[in-house]
Amino acid sequence: MINFRLMRQLWLFCVVAEHEHFGKAARALGMSQPPLTEQIKILEQALKVKLFERSRQGTRLTPQGRAVLPAVQKFAEQMQQLEGAVQQALAGHSGTLTIGAITQALTDVLPDLIREVKQQHPHLTVAVKEIDSAEAVSLLQSGSIDLAFARLEGEVGSGIATLPLMQDQLAVALPEHHRLADQNQVELADLADEEFVMFARQISPSSFDTIIAACRQAGFSPRIVHEVRSAVSQLAFVSCGQGAALVPLSLHRLAPANIRLLPLEGNIRITTAAAAWNLGRLDVLLEQVLSYLQRRASSLV
């Protein structure tokens, strides 16, 4: 339990030490001198140390008082910061919002979001860290991040809510001289004999499972010869002639010149970015951010 009386006494100690006079300190505090003197005596009794030497010339810190003053000043400063932070947090105006995001969300979602949030909360600190989709849930549950943007779908973890923000059509990346490279669309079943470059399942389990399920529905299990950490790496491996890759169609803007990115027939959709948050750690600020995301969700999907 917080001892607010002790906190006040420590604050009074700092003021008396600053003015080196009980009368001047009392006037600065807007109180009479006897209650101030009494509170300092109680503090000395609680700490079992004499803090001041009193004389007609004024008040001086004892050696023990000088020794503890820096720590008490730091504590008083932290208490002021805490009080301010509490008030700001209650109003939702400042603080720190820690966001974890996969690479695609860093470029496609966060710039507009951060710009909007900073307009509403100019004193807010937004801390961004790059994560894998598989890390999102554990980071949210531990409180390491407040909000995640990752490839997540369905039930992802206890106490974690998700909001799909971006979906894309699944496409295949092929070397420019591939037998199917001149087609406008490709049937997934026509890729049954290909060697695939895939991101590892632990990077984004839900996206991996969605793609594998689509392949099996088309009548085959993909032969994965290379596992990488991102869709951009998939494109790089295809560019080096290491196989084909199933990636979001929107990545055509990042595709090297020597590969073709072709949509798959059937308009197979995958979630490329979803917001996720811990229901047990909601506060005013996060609720406002989520309200913004919910308003934007229809236009982002």
PDB file of C-alpha atoms in Angstrom, residues 15-298:
ATOM      1  CA  VAL A  15      11.190  22.216   0.393  1.00  0.00           C
ATOM      2  CA  VAL A  16      12.750  22.964   3.789  1.00  0.00           C
ATOM      3  CA  ALA A  17      16.149  21.830   2.503  1.00  0.00           C
ATOM      4  CA  GLU A  18      15.776  24.134  -0.495  1.00  0.00           C
ATOM      5  CA  HIS A  19      14.906  27.229   1.578  1.00  0.00           C
ATOM      6  CA  GLU A  20      17.136  26.384   4.578  1.00  0.00           C
ATOM      7  CA  HIS A  21      14.512  28.027   6.768  1.00  0.00           C
ATOM      8  CA  PHE A  22      11.280  26.631   8.221  1.00  0.00           C
ATOM      9  CA  GLY A  23       9.442  29.948   8.066  1.00  0.00           C
ATOM     10  CA  LYS A  24      10.337  30.591   4.417  1.00  0.00           C
ATOM     11  CA  ALA A  25       9.493  27.010   3.500  1.00  0.00           C
ATOM     12  CA  ALA A  26       6.124  27.277   5.256  1.00  0.00           C
ATOM     13  CA  ARG A  27       5.287  30.474   3.357  1.00  0.00           C
ATOM     14  CA  ALA A  28       6.284  28.846   0.063  1.00  0.00           C
ATOM     15  CA  LEU A  29       4.028  25.910   0.879  1.00  0.00           C
ATOM     16  CA  GLY A  30       1.108  28.135   1.931  1.00  0.00           C
ATOM     17  CA  MET A  31       0.973  26.697   5.430  1.00  0.00           C
ATOM     18  CA  SER A  32       1.853  27.802   8.933  1.00  0.00           C
ATOM     19  CA  GLN A  33       5.217  26.872  10.409  1.00  0.00           C
ATOM     20  CA  PRO A  34       4.167  24.687  13.403  1.00  0.00           C
ATOM     21  CA  PRO A  35       2.500  21.937  11.291  1.00  0.00           C
ATOM     22  CA  LEU A  36       5.524  21.919   8.983  1.00  0.00           C
ATOM     23  CA  THR A  37       7.900  21.568  11.899  1.00  0.00           C
ATOM     24  CA  GLU A  38       5.746  18.786  13.334  1.00  0.00           C
ATOM     25  CA  GLN A  39       5.726  16.845  10.067  1.00  0.00           C
ATOM     26  CA  ILE A  40       9.526  17.026   9.781  1.00  0.00           C
ATOM     27  CA  LYS A  41       9.851  15.751  13.368  1.00  0.00           C
ATOM     28  CA  ILE A  42       7.567  12.812  12.544  1.00  0.00           C
ATOM     29  CA  LEU A  43       9.682  12.071   9.447  1.00  0.00           C
ATOM     30  CA  GLU A  44      12.887  12.148  11.501  1.00  0.00           C
ATOM     31  CA  GLN A  45      11.350   9.751  14.015  1.00  0.00           C
ATOM     32  CA  ALA A  46      10.225   7.413  11.213  1.00  0.00           C
ATOM     33  CA  LEU A  47      13.670   7.448   9.574  1.00  0.00           C
ATOM     34  CA  LYS A  48      15.453   7.363  12.959  1.00  0.00           C
ATOM     35  CA  VAL A  49      17.810  10.111  11.831  1.00  0.00           C
ATOM     36  CA  LYS A  50      18.128  13.833  12.463  1.00  0.00           C
ATOM     37  CA  LEU A  51      17.760  15.729   9.197  1.00  0.00           C
ATOM     38  CA  PHE A  52      18.224  19.390  10.204  1.00  0.00           C
ATOM     39  CA  GLU A  53      20.227  21.519  12.593  1.00  0.00           C
ATOM     40  CA  ARG A  54      18.073  24.446  13.720  1.00  0.00           C
ATOM     41  CA  SER A  55      19.409  27.797  14.958  1.00  0.00           C
ATOM     42  CA  ARG A  56      18.440  31.462  15.001  1.00  0.00           C
ATOM     43  CA  GLN A  57      20.436  31.947  11.801  1.00  0.00           C
ATOM     44  CA  GLY A  58      18.326  29.383   9.943  1.00  0.00           C
ATOM     45  CA  THR A  59      18.224  25.693   9.219  1.00  0.00           C
ATOM     46  CA  ARG A  60      21.007  23.516   7.894  1.00  0.00           C
ATOM     47  CA  LEU A  61      21.035  19.932   6.801  1.00  0.00           C
ATOM     48  CA  THR A  62      22.862  17.505   9.031  1.00  0.00           C
ATOM     49  CA  PRO A  63      25.427  15.213   7.381  1.00  0.00           C
ATOM     50  CA  GLN A  64      22.754  12.526   7.395  1.00  0.00           C
ATOM     51  CA  GLY A  65      20.264  14.951   5.846  1.00  0.00           C
ATOM     52  CA  ARG A  66      22.710  15.851   3.078  1.00  0.00           C
ATOM     53  CA  ALA A  67      23.307  12.158   2.450  1.00  0.00           C
ATOM     54  CA  VAL A  68      19.642  11.315   1.912  1.00  0.00           C
ATOM     55  CA  LEU A  69      18.591  14.536   0.128  1.00  0.00           C
ATOM     56  CA  PRO A  70      19.572  13.491  -3.441  1.00  0.00           C
ATOM     57  CA  ALA A  71      17.608  10.253  -3.185  1.00  0.00           C
ATOM     58  CA  VAL A  72      14.586  12.048  -1.718  1.00  0.00           C
ATOM     59  CA  GLN A  73      14.731  14.725  -4.442  1.00  0.00           C
ATOM     60  CA  LYS A  74      14.813  12.036  -7.113  1.00  0.00           C
ATOM     61  CA  PHE A  75      11.905  10.259  -5.437  1.00  0.00           C
ATOM     62  CA  ALA A  76       9.899  13.496  -5.263  1.00  0.00           C
ATOM     63  CA  GLU A  77      10.584  14.163  -8.938  1.00  0.00           C
ATOM     64  CA  GLN A  78       9.422  10.665  -9.840  1.00  0.00           C
ATOM     65  CA  MET A  79       6.256  11.170  -7.817  1.00  0.00           C
ATOM     66  CA  GLN A  80       5.536  14.357  -9.759  1.00  0.00           C
ATOM     67  CA  GLN A  81       6.105  12.494 -13.018  1.00  0.00           C
ATOM     68  CA  LEU A  82       3.842   9.685 -11.827  1.00  0.00           C
ATOM     69  CA  GLU A  83       1.070  12.100 -10.947  1.00  0.00           C
ATOM     70  CA  GLY A  84       1.362  13.781 -14.332  1.00  0.00           C
ATOM     71  CA  ALA A  85       1.471  10.465 -16.165  1.00  0.00           C
ATOM     72  CA  VAL A  86      -1.650   9.240 -14.358  1.00  0.00           C
ATOM     73  CA  GLN A  87      -3.562  12.384 -15.264  1.00  0.00           C
ATOM     74  CA  GLN A  88      -2.381  12.216 -18.853  1.00  0.00           C
ATOM     75  CA  ALA A  89      -3.184   8.539 -19.124  1.00  0.00           C
ATOM     76  CA  LEU A  90      -6.684   9.091 -17.756  1.00  0.00           C
ATOM     77  CA  ALA A  91      -7.185  11.767 -20.389  1.00  0.00           C
ATOM     78  CA  GLY A  92      -5.522   9.628 -23.052  1.00  0.00           C
ATOM     79  CA  HIS A  93      -3.230  12.485 -24.115  1.00  0.00           C
ATOM     80  CA  SER A  94       0.285  11.197 -23.589  1.00  0.00           C
ATOM     81  CA  GLY A  95       2.404   8.286 -22.535  1.00  0.00           C
ATOM     82  CA  THR A  96       3.947   5.568 -24.634  1.00  0.00           C
ATOM     83  CA  LEU A  97       2.302   3.284 -27.161  1.00  0.00           C
ATOM     84  CA  THR A  98       4.481   0.308 -28.077  1.00  0.00           C
ATOM     85  CA  ILE A  99       3.673  -1.304 -31.413  1.00  0.00           C
ATOM     86  CA  GLY A 100       5.034  -4.553 -32.836  1.00  0.00           C
ATOM     87  CA  ALA A 101       4.653  -4.965 -36.596  1.00  0.00           C
ATOM     88  CA  ILE A 102       5.646  -7.271 -39.394  1.00  0.00           C
ATOM     89  CA  THR A 103       7.543  -5.755 -42.324  1.00  0.00           C
ATOM     90  CA  GLN A 104       4.526  -5.275 -44.591  1.00  0.00           C
ATOM     91  CA  ALA A 105       2.537  -3.500 -41.872  1.00  0.00           C
ATOM     92  CA  LEU A 106       5.479  -1.177 -41.248  1.00  0.00           C
ATOM     93  CA  THR A 107       5.032   0.222 -44.743  1.00  0.00           C
ATOM     94  CA  ASP A 108       1.326  -0.292 -45.467  1.00  0.00           C
ATOM     95  CA  VAL A 109      -0.434   0.404 -42.145  1.00  0.00           C
ATOM     96  CA  LEU A 110       1.734   2.207 -39.622  1.00  0.00           C
ATOM     97  CA  PRO A 111       2.643   5.470 -41.405  1.00  0.00           C
ATOM     98  CA  ASP A 112      -0.987   6.655 -41.642  1.00  0.00           C
ATOM     99  CA  LEU A 113      -1.855   5.286 -38.203  1.00  0.00           C
ATOM    100  CA  ILE A 114       1.054   6.986 -36.444  1.00  0.00           C
ATOM    101  CA  ARG A 115       0.352  10.258 -38.260  1.00  0.00           C
ATOM    102  CA  GLU A 116      -3.282  10.173 -37.143  1.00  0.00           C
ATOM    103  CA  VAL A 117      -2.444   9.246 -33.545  1.00  0.00           C
ATOM    104  CA  LYS A 118       0.247  11.930 -33.234  1.00  0.00           C
ATOM    105  CA  GLN A 119      -2.181  14.560 -34.524  1.00  0.00           C
ATOM    106  CA  GLN A 120      -4.587  13.664 -31.757  1.00  0.00           C
ATOM    107  CA  HIS A 121      -1.895  13.133 -29.107  1.00  0.00           C
ATOM    108  CA  PRO A 122       1.155  15.264 -29.956  1.00  0.00           C
ATOM    109  CA  HIS A 123       2.918  14.395 -26.707  1.00  0.00           C
ATOM    110  CA  LEU A 124       2.527  10.659 -27.161  1.00  0.00           C
ATOM    111  CA  THR A 125       5.644   8.564 -27.692  1.00  0.00           C
ATOM    112  CA  VAL A 126       5.097   5.806 -30.268  1.00  0.00           C
ATOM    113  CA  ALA A 127       7.706   3.048 -30.035  1.00  0.00           C
ATOM    114  CA  VAL A 128       7.810   0.627 -32.971  1.00  0.00           C
ATOM    115  CA  LYS A 129       9.588  -2.717 -33.135  1.00  0.00           C
ATOM    116  CA  GLU A 130       9.726  -5.224 -35.972  1.00  0.00           C
ATOM    117  CA  ILE A 131       8.339  -8.650 -35.077  1.00  0.00           C
ATOM    118  CA  ASP A 132       7.386 -11.940 -36.698  1.00  0.00           C
ATOM    119  CA  SER A 133       3.695 -12.858 -36.738  1.00  0.00           C
ATOM    120  CA  ALA A 134       4.398 -15.826 -34.466  1.00  0.00           C
ATOM    121  CA  GLU A 135       5.789 -13.502 -31.776  1.00  0.00           C
ATOM    122  CA  ALA A 136       2.750 -11.231 -31.615  1.00  0.00           C
ATOM    123  CA  VAL A 137       0.584 -13.150 -29.156  1.00  0.00           C
ATOM    124  CA  SER A 138       3.292 -13.861 -26.579  1.00  0.00           C
ATOM    125  CA  LEU A 139       4.502 -10.243 -26.713  1.00  0.00           C
ATOM    126  CA  LEU A 140       0.955  -8.978 -26.157  1.00  0.00           C
ATOM    127  CA  GLN A 141       0.338 -11.409 -23.310  1.00  0.00           C
ATOM    128  CA  SER A 142       3.557 -10.406 -21.557  1.00  0.00           C
ATOM    129  CA  GLY A 143       2.846  -6.693 -21.976  1.00  0.00           C
ATOM    130  CA  SER A 144       5.996  -6.123 -24.020  1.00  0.00           C
ATOM    131  CA  ILE A 145       3.879  -4.438 -26.699  1.00  0.00           C
ATOM    132  CA  ASP A 146       0.482  -2.734 -26.568  1.00  0.00           C
ATOM    133  CA  LEU A 147      -0.588  -3.383 -30.131  1.00  0.00           C
ATOM    134  CA  ALA A 148       0.515  -5.825 -32.821  1.00  0.00           C
ATOM    135  CA  PHE A 149       0.167  -5.800 -36.587  1.00  0.00           C
ATOM    136  CA  ALA A 150       0.751  -9.272 -37.981  1.00  0.00           C
ATOM    137  CA  ARG A 151      -0.652 -12.052 -40.164  1.00  0.00           C
ATOM    138  CA  LEU A 152      -3.202 -13.421 -37.712  1.00  0.00           C
ATOM    139  CA  GLU A 153      -6.587 -15.029 -38.242  1.00  0.00           C
ATOM    140  CA  GLY A 154      -9.226 -16.673 -36.094  1.00  0.00           C
ATOM    141  CA  GLU A 155      -8.657 -17.624 -32.447  1.00  0.00           C
ATOM    142  CA  VAL A 156      -5.024 -16.790 -31.755  1.00  0.00           C
ATOM    143  CA  GLY A 157      -4.679 -16.913 -27.972  1.00  0.00           C
ATOM    144  CA  SER A 158      -6.405 -16.472 -24.642  1.00  0.00           C
ATOM    145  CA  GLY A 159      -7.414 -12.871 -24.045  1.00  0.00           C
ATOM    146  CA  ILE A 160      -6.161 -11.677 -27.438  1.00  0.00           C
ATOM    147  CA  ALA A 161      -8.542  -9.955 -29.857  1.00  0.00           C
ATOM    148  CA  THR A 162      -7.867  -9.378 -33.549  1.00  0.00           C
ATOM    149  CA  LEU A 163      -9.155  -7.045 -36.243  1.00  0.00           C
ATOM    150  CA  PRO A 164      -8.364  -7.890 -39.895  1.00  0.00           C
ATOM    151  CA  LEU A 165      -7.083  -4.782 -41.649  1.00  0.00           C
ATOM    152  CA  MET A 166      -5.648  -5.904 -44.958  1.00  0.00           C
ATOM    153  CA  GLN A 167      -6.386  -8.816 -47.237  1.00  0.00           C
ATOM    154  CA  ASP A 168      -4.820  -9.608 -50.582  1.00  0.00           C
ATOM    155  CA  GLN A 169      -5.160 -12.059 -53.415  1.00  0.00           C
ATOM    156  CA  LEU A 170      -2.722 -14.949 -53.392  1.00  0.00           C
ATOM    157  CA  ALA A 171      -0.329 -14.936 -56.336  1.00  0.00           C
ATOM    158  CA  VAL A 172       2.581 -17.029 -57.562  1.00  0.00           C
ATOM    159  CA  ALA A 173       6.054 -15.627 -58.182  1.00  0.00           C
ATOM    160  CA  LEU A 174       7.833 -17.415 -61.039  1.00  0.00           C
ATOM    161  CA  PRO A 175      11.153 -16.945 -62.856  1.00  0.00           C
ATOM    162  CA  GLU A 176      10.667 -14.928 -66.051  1.00  0.00           C
ATOM    163  CA  HIS A 177      11.424 -17.925 -68.303  1.00  0.00           C
ATOM    164  CA  HIS A 178       9.112 -20.334 -66.487  1.00  0.00           C
ATOM    165  CA  ARG A 179       6.692 -22.352 -68.652  1.00  0.00           C
ATOM    166  CA  LEU A 180       3.730 -20.482 -67.073  1.00  0.00           C
ATOM    167  CA  ALA A 181       5.291 -17.008 -67.030  1.00  0.00           C
ATOM    168  CA  ASP A 182       3.342 -15.758 -70.086  1.00  0.00           C
ATOM    169  CA  GLN A 183      -0.094 -16.527 -68.660  1.00  0.00           C
ATOM    170  CA  ASN A 184      -2.383 -13.884 -67.156  1.00  0.00           C
ATOM    171  CA  GLN A 185      -3.529 -16.191 -64.365  1.00  0.00           C
ATOM    172  CA  VAL A 186      -2.376 -19.531 -63.048  1.00  0.00           C
ATOM    173  CA  GLU A 187      -4.406 -22.393 -61.636  1.00  0.00           C
ATOM    174  CA  LEU A 188      -2.990 -23.515 -58.316  1.00  0.00           C
ATOM    175  CA  ALA A 189      -3.210 -27.147 -59.435  1.00  0.00           C
ATOM    176  CA  ASP A 190      -0.780 -26.379 -62.284  1.00  0.00           C
ATOM    177  CA  LEU A 191       1.924 -25.772 -59.667  1.00  0.00           C
ATOM    178  CA  ALA A 192       1.734 -29.250 -58.155  1.00  0.00           C
ATOM    179  CA  ASP A 193       5.168 -30.278 -59.454  1.00  0.00           C
ATOM    180  CA  GLU A 194       6.964 -27.050 -58.495  1.00  0.00           C
ATOM    181  CA  GLU A 195       9.597 -26.601 -55.827  1.00  0.00           C
ATOM    182  CA  PHE A 196       8.485 -23.895 -53.423  1.00  0.00           C
ATOM    183  CA  VAL A 197      10.150 -21.176 -51.391  1.00  0.00           C
ATOM    184  CA  MET A 198       8.021 -20.613 -48.257  1.00  0.00           C
ATOM    185  CA  PHE A 199       8.324 -18.668 -45.057  1.00  0.00           C
ATOM    186  CA  ALA A 200       8.730 -20.989 -42.077  1.00  0.00           C
ATOM    187  CA  ARG A 201       5.486 -21.870 -40.312  1.00  0.00           C
ATOM    188  CA  GLN A 202       6.725 -20.441 -37.002  1.00  0.00           C
ATOM    189  CA  ILE A 203       7.002 -17.032 -38.659  1.00  0.00           C
ATOM    190  CA  SER A 204       3.282 -16.825 -39.478  1.00  0.00           C
ATOM    191  CA  PRO A 205       1.326 -19.967 -38.591  1.00  0.00           C
ATOM    192  CA  SER A 206      -2.090 -18.775 -39.762  1.00  0.00           C
ATOM    193  CA  SER A 207      -0.889 -17.633 -43.203  1.00  0.00           C
ATOM    194  CA  PHE A 208       1.184 -20.783 -43.658  1.00  0.00           C
ATOM    195  CA  ASP A 209      -1.780 -23.000 -42.802  1.00  0.00           C
ATOM    196  CA  THR A 210      -4.078 -21.047 -45.151  1.00  0.00           C
ATOM    197  CA  ILE A 211      -1.698 -21.540 -48.076  1.00  0.00           C
ATOM    198  CA  ILE A 212      -1.103 -25.228 -47.342  1.00  0.00           C
ATOM    199  CA  ALA A 213      -4.875 -25.801 -47.082  1.00  0.00           C
ATOM    200  CA  ALA A 214      -5.411 -24.093 -50.459  1.00  0.00           C
ATOM    201  CA  CYS A 215      -2.785 -26.331 -52.058  1.00  0.00           C
ATOM    202  CA  ARG A 216      -4.316 -29.476 -50.620  1.00  0.00           C
ATOM    203  CA  GLN A 217      -7.732 -28.395 -51.840  1.00  0.00           C
ATOM    204  CA  ALA A 218      -6.126 -28.107 -55.291  1.00  0.00           C
ATOM    205  CA  GLY A 219      -4.968 -31.714 -54.991  1.00  0.00           C
ATOM    206  CA  PHE A 220      -1.359 -31.557 -53.842  1.00  0.00           C
ATOM    207  CA  SER A 221       0.953 -30.853 -50.917  1.00  0.00           C
ATOM    208  CA  PRO A 222       3.610 -28.260 -51.812  1.00  0.00           C
ATOM    209  CA  ARG A 223       7.206 -29.483 -51.959  1.00  0.00           C
ATOM    210  CA  ILE A 224       9.030 -26.867 -49.876  1.00  0.00           C
ATOM    211  CA  VAL A 225      12.752 -26.766 -50.640  1.00  0.00           C
ATOM    212  CA  HIS A 226      13.616 -23.443 -48.970  1.00  0.00           C
ATOM    213  CA  GLU A 227      12.237 -21.790 -45.818  1.00  0.00           C
ATOM    214  CA  VAL A 228      12.805 -18.045 -45.379  1.00  0.00           C
ATOM    215  CA  ARG A 229      11.733 -15.345 -42.959  1.00  0.00           C
ATOM    216  CA  SER A 230       9.672 -12.994 -45.135  1.00  0.00           C
ATOM    217  CA  ALA A 231       7.753 -12.588 -48.386  1.00  0.00           C
ATOM    218  CA  VAL A 232      10.478 -10.252 -49.644  1.00  0.00           C
ATOM    219  CA  SER A 233      12.996 -13.055 -49.126  1.00  0.00           C
ATOM    220  CA  GLN A 234      10.696 -15.395 -51.072  1.00  0.00           C
ATOM    221  CA  LEU A 235      10.884 -13.030 -54.051  1.00  0.00           C
ATOM    222  CA  ALA A 236      14.661 -12.851 -53.761  1.00  0.00           C
ATOM    223  CA  PHE A 237      14.978 -16.646 -53.812  1.00  0.00           C
ATOM    224  CA  VAL A 238      12.712 -16.901 -56.858  1.00  0.00           C
ATOM    225  CA  SER A 239      14.857 -14.268 -58.562  1.00  0.00           C
ATOM    226  CA  CYS A 240      17.869 -16.533 -57.931  1.00  0.00           C
ATOM    227  CA  GLY A 241      16.111 -19.480 -59.598  1.00  0.00           C
ATOM    228  CA  GLN A 242      15.456 -21.371 -56.362  1.00  0.00           C
ATOM    229  CA  GLY A 243      11.822 -22.225 -56.986  1.00  0.00           C
ATOM    230  CA  ALA A 244       8.331 -20.688 -57.068  1.00  0.00           C
ATOM    231  CA  ALA A 245       6.663 -18.764 -54.238  1.00  0.00           C
ATOM    232  CA  LEU A 246       3.082 -18.116 -53.166  1.00  0.00           C
ATOM    233  CA  VAL A 247       2.898 -14.500 -52.015  1.00  0.00           C
ATOM    234  CA  PRO A 248       0.411 -11.593 -51.788  1.00  0.00           C
ATOM    235  CA  LEU A 249      -0.299 -10.050 -55.197  1.00  0.00           C
ATOM    236  CA  SER A 250       0.449  -6.543 -53.868  1.00  0.00           C
ATOM    237  CA  LEU A 251       4.131  -7.470 -53.660  1.00  0.00           C
ATOM    238  CA  HIS A 252       4.411  -6.949 -57.415  1.00  0.00           C
ATOM    239  CA  ARG A 253       5.816  -3.493 -56.647  1.00  0.00           C
ATOM    240  CA  LEU A 254       8.765  -5.129 -54.910  1.00  0.00           C
ATOM    241  CA  ALA A 255       9.337  -7.926 -57.393  1.00  0.00           C
ATOM    242  CA  PRO A 256      12.718  -8.015 -59.171  1.00  0.00           C
ATOM    243  CA  ALA A 257      12.616  -7.485 -62.939  1.00  0.00           C
ATOM    244  CA  ASN A 258      13.469 -11.109 -63.715  1.00  0.00           C
ATOM    245  CA  ILE A 259      10.389 -12.680 -62.114  1.00  0.00           C
ATOM    246  CA  ARG A 260       6.662 -12.660 -62.928  1.00  0.00           C
ATOM    247  CA  LEU A 261       3.999 -12.261 -60.263  1.00  0.00           C
ATOM    248  CA  LEU A 262       0.740 -13.804 -61.486  1.00  0.00           C
ATOM    249  CA  PRO A 263      -2.639 -13.974 -59.708  1.00  0.00           C
ATOM    250  CA  LEU A 264      -4.093 -17.385 -58.988  1.00  0.00           C
ATOM    251  CA  GLU A 265      -7.461 -18.325 -60.435  1.00  0.00           C
ATOM    252  CA  GLY A 266     -10.248 -18.534 -57.887  1.00  0.00           C
ATOM    253  CA  ASN A 267      -9.303 -15.302 -56.077  1.00  0.00           C
ATOM    254  CA  ILE A 268      -7.774 -17.029 -53.049  1.00  0.00           C
ATOM    255  CA  ARG A 269      -7.617 -14.420 -50.260  1.00  0.00           C
ATOM    256  CA  ILE A 270      -5.165 -14.225 -47.382  1.00  0.00           C
ATOM    257  CA  THR A 271      -4.925 -11.810 -44.466  1.00  0.00           C
ATOM    258  CA  THR A 272      -1.749  -9.789 -44.837  1.00  0.00           C
ATOM    259  CA  ALA A 273      -2.183  -7.622 -41.741  1.00  0.00           C
ATOM    260  CA  ALA A 274      -4.429  -7.716 -38.685  1.00  0.00           C
ATOM    261  CA  ALA A 275      -4.353  -5.648 -35.531  1.00  0.00           C
ATOM    262  CA  ALA A 276      -4.162  -7.599 -32.272  1.00  0.00           C
ATOM    263  CA  TRP A 277      -4.337  -6.491 -28.659  1.00  0.00           C
ATOM    264  CA  ASN A 278      -4.604  -7.828 -25.126  1.00  0.00           C
ATOM    265  CA  LEU A 279      -8.161  -7.448 -23.790  1.00  0.00           C
ATOM    266  CA  GLY A 280      -6.804  -7.346 -20.250  1.00  0.00           C
ATOM    267  CA  ARG A 281      -4.589  -4.317 -20.923  1.00  0.00           C
ATOM    268  CA  LEU A 282      -7.039  -1.913 -22.526  1.00  0.00           C
ATOM    269  CA  ASP A 283      -6.715   1.743 -21.538  1.00  0.00           C
ATOM    270  CA  VAL A 284      -8.146   5.030 -22.805  1.00  0.00           C
ATOM    271  CA  LEU A 285      -5.377   5.576 -25.346  1.00  0.00           C
ATOM    272  CA  LEU A 286      -5.509   2.066 -26.798  1.00  0.00           C
ATOM    273  CA  GLU A 287      -9.286   2.225 -27.068  1.00  0.00           C
ATOM    274  CA  GLN A 288      -8.968   5.439 -29.082  1.00  0.00           C
ATOM    275  CA  VAL A 289      -6.403   3.845 -31.398  1.00  0.00           C
ATOM    276  CA  LEU A 290      -8.639   0.808 -31.884  1.00  0.00           C
ATOM    277  CA  SER A 291     -11.588   3.073 -32.645  1.00  0.00           C
ATOM    278  CA  TYR A 292      -9.532   4.666 -35.409  1.00  0.00           C
ATOM    279  CA  LEU A 293      -8.529   1.249 -36.774  1.00  0.00           C
ATOM    280  CA  GLN A 294     -12.135   0.040 -36.769  1.00  0.00           C
ATOM    281  CA  ARG A 295     -13.184   3.122 -38.740  1.00  0.00           C
ATOM    282  CA  ARG A 296     -10.424   2.489 -41.253  1.00  0.00           C
ATOM    283  CA  ALA A 297     -10.817  -1.303 -41.450  1.00  0.00           C
ATOM    284  CA  SER A 298     -13.395  -1.277 -44.245  1.00  0.00           C
TER     285      SER A 298
END
